[in-house]
C-alpha positions as a printed NumPy array, in Angstrom:
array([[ -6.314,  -0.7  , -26.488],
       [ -9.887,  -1.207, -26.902],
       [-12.286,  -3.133, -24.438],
       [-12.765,  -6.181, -26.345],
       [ -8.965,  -6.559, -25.981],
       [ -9.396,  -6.135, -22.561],
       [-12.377,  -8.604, -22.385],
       [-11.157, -11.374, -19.876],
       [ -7.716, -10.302, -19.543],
       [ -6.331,  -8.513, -16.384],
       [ -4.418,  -5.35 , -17.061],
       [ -0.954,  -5.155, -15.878],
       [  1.536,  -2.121, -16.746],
       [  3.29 ,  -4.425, -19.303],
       [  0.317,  -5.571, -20.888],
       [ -2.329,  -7.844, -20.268],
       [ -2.137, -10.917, -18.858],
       [ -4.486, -13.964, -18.52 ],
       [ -6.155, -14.33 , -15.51 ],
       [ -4.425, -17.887, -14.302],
       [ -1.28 , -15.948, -15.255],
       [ -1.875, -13.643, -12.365],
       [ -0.922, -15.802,  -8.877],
       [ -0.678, -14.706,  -5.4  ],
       [ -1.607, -10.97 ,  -5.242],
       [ -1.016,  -7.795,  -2.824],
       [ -4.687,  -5.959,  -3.098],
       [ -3.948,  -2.664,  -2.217],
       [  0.174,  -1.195,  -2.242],
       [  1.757,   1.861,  -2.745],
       [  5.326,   1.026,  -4.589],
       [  6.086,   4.598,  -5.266],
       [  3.765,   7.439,  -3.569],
       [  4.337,  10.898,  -2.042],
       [  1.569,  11.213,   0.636],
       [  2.414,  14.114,   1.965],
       [ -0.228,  16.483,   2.311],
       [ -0.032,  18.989,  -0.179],
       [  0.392,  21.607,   1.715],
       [  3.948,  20.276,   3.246],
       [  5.434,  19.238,   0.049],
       [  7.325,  22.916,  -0.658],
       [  9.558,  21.837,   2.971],
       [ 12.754,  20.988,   1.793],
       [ 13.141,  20.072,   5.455],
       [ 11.984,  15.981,   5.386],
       [ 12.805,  15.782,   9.148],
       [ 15.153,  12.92 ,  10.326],
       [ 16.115,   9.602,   8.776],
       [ 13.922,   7.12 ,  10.033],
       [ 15.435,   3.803,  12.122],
       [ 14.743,   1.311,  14.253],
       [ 15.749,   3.687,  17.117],
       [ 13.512,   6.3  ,  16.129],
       [ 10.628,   5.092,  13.933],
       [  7.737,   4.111,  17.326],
       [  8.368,   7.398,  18.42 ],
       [  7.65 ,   9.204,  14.851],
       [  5.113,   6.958,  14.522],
       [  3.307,   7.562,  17.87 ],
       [  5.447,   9.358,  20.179],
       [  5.601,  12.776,  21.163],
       [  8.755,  15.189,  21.122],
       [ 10.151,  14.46 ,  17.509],
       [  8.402,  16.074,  14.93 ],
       [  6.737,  13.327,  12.418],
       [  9.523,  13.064,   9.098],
       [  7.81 ,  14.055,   5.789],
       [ 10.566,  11.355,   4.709],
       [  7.608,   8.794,   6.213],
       [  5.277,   9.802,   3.325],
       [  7.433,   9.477,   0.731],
       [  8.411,   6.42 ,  -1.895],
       [ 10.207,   7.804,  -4.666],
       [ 13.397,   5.957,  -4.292],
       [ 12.679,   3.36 ,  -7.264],
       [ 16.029,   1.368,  -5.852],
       [ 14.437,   0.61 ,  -3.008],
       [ 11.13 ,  -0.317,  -4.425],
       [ 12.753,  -2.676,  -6.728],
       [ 14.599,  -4.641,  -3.95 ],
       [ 11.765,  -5.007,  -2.016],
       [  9.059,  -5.755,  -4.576],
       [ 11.826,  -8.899,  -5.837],
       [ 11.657,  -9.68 ,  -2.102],
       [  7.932, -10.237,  -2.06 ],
       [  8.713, -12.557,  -5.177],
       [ 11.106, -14.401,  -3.511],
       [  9.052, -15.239,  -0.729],
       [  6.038, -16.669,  -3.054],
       [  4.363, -13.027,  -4.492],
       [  3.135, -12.787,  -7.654],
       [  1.693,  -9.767,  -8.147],
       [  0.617,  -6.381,  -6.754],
       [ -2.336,  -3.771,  -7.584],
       [ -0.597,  -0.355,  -7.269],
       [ -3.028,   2.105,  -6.083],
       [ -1.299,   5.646,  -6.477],
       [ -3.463,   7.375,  -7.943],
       [ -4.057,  11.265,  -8.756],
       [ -2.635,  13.55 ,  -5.71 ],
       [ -0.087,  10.958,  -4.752],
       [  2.277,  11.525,  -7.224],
       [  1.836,   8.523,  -9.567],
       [  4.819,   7.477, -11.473],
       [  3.826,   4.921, -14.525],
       [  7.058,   4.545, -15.899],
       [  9.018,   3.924, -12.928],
       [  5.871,   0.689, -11.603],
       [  6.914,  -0.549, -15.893],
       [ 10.705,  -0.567, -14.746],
       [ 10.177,  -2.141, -11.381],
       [  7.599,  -4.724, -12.937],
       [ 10.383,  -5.533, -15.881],
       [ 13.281,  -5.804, -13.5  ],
       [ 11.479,  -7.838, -10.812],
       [  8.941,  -9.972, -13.109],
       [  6.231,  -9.444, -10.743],
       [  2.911,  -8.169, -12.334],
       [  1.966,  -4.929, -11.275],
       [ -1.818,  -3.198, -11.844],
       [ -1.96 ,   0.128, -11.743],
       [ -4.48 ,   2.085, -10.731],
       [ -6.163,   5.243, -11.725],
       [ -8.7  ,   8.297, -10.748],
       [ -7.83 ,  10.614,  -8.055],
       [ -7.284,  10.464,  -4.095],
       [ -9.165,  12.63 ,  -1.282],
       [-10.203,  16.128,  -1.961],
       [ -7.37 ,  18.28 ,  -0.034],
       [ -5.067,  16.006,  -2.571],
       [ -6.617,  17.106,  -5.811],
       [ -5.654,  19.848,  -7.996],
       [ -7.901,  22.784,  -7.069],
       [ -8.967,  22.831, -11.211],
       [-10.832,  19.73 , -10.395],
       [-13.374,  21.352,  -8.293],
       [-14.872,  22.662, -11.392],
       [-14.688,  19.91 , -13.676],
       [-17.567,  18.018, -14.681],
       [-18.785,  13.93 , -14.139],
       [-18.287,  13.515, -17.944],
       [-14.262,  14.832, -18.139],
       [-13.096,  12.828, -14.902],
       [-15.164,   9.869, -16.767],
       [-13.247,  10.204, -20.274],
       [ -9.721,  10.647, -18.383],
       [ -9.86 ,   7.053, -16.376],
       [-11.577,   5.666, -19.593],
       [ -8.48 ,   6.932, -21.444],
       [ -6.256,   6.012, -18.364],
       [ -7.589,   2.595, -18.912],
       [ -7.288,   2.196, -22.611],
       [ -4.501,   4.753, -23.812],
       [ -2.427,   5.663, -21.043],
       [ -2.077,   7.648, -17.514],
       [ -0.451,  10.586, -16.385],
       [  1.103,  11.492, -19.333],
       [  2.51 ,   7.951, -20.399],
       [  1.539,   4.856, -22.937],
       [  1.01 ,   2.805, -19.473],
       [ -2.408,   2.066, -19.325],
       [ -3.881,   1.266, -15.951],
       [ -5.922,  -1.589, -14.903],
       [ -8.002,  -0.666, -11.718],
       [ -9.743,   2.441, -10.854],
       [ -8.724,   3.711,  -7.584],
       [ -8.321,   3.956,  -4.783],
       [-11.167,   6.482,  -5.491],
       [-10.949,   8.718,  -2.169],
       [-13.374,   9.632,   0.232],
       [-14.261,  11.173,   3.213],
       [-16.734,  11.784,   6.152],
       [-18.706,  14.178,   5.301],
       [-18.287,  13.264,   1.573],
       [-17.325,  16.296,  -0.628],
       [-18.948,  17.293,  -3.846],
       [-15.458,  16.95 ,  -5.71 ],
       [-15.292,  13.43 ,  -4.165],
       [-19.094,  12.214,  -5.394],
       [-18.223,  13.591,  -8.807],
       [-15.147,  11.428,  -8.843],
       [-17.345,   8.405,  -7.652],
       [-19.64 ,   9.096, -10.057],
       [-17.114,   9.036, -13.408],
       [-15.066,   6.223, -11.912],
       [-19.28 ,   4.392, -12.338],
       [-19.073,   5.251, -15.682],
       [-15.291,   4.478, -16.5  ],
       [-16.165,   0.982, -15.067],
       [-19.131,   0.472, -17.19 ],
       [-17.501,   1.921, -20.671],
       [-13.876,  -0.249, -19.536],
       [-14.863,  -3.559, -17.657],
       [-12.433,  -2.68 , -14.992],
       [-12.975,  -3.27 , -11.494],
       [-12.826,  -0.142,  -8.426],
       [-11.241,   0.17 ,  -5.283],
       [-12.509,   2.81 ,  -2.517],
       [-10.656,   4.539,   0.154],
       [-13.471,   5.06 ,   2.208],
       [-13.662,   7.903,   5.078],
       [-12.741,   7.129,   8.746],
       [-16.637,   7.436,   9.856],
       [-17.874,   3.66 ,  10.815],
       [-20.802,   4.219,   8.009],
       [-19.042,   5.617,   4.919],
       [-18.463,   2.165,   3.736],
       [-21.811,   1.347,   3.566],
       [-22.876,   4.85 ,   2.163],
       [-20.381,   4.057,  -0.547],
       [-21.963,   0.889,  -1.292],
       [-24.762,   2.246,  -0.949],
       [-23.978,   4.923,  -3.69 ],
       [-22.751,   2.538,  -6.18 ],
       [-26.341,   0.413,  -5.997],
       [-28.393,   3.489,  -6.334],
       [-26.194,   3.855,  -9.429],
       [-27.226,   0.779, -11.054],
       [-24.277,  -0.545, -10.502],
       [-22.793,  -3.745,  -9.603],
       [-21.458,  -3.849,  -6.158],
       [-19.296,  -6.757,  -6.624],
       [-17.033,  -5.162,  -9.023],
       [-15.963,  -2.751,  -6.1  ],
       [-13.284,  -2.721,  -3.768],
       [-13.402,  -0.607,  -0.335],
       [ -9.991,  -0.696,   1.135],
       [ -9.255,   0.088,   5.433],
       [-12.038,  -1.574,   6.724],
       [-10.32 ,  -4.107,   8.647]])
């Protein structure tokens, strides 16, 4: 894929589409994650099933330890059911934001998108730094740049599935030196690819603006990014 091809189009994981194509759109999913922090995810023990009985309490109770299980979609059944239920009731299309440290799974979001017909954009990059790979500390700006450009064009994690939004890029409050790299490359895979970025901003009240902030001391448009939980 090269970015001429790209040029106007919108990037799903079976192909590109044209934009009036696209419909009624879910901004920022996760169809099949793992969020469990790393740390946790050698626990075979995933805690207990969650129900309507039981899910307030995991959720914000005290007394039952919170279910790893609650982290977790990697049952592509499921997904499939419930991403043909969001087309039933009027959906279109969803941007999939799993991206490195969450256990991204490009083949199964190509499935899901041919079984259910709904468009799915993938994203691409890497989540918050306790989620990377502790290699990436010492990578450089330049090799997190060419792997989204190549994410974009060729294909992510390991597939042909190319994906069609960076992100969600993650950060944090304070913002870590892995983290700005990250920023930084996603800057330049946006420039060398056309494609748009999403943020996951840190919990501090001003990290939105810093990352806006970051991306116009860049020389870089601000209204081809995204930053996501700030509602």
């Amino acid at each position: 894929m090269t970015r001429d091809r790209l040029r106007g189009k919108i990037q799903t994981v079976l192909g590109p589409i044209e934009p009036g194509t696209l419909g009624r759109t879910l901004m920022h999913e996760h169809v099949l994650c793992d969020i469990r922090p790393p740390g946790t995810r050698s626990d075979n023990d995933l805690g207990p099933e969650i129900t309507l009985e039981n899910v307030w309490q995991i959720n914000y109770g005290r007394g039952l330890r919170r279910a790893g299980r609650k982290y977790m979609l990697d049952l592509e059944d499921i997904a499939t059911r419930e991403v043909a239920m969001m087309k039933n009731q009027g959906g279109d299309a969803i941007v999939e934001l799993t991206c490195g440290g969450l256990s991204p799974d490009p083949a199964g979001l190509r499935r899901i998108a041919a079984g259910t017909g709904v468009h799915l954009i993938m994203g691409c990059g890497y989540y918050v730094n306790d989620y990377q790979d502790p290699k990436n500390h010492g990578r450089s700006i330049d090799d997190f740049a060419r792997e989204m450009i190549g994410q974009i064009l060729d294909g992510a994690w390991g597939t042909d599935v190319c994906a069609g939004m960076i992100g969600e890029i993650g950060c944090q409050a304070p913002w870590t030196a892995t983290e700005k790299k990250v920023m930084q490359a996603a800057l330049v895979a946006a420039s060398e690819t056309g494609a748009a970025i999403n943020v996951h901003p840190g919990r501090h009240p001003d990290q939105p603006q810093e990352v806006a902030d970051f991306i116009k001391s860049a020389g870089k448009p601000t209204e081809r990014g995204v930053i996501s939980h700030i509602d």
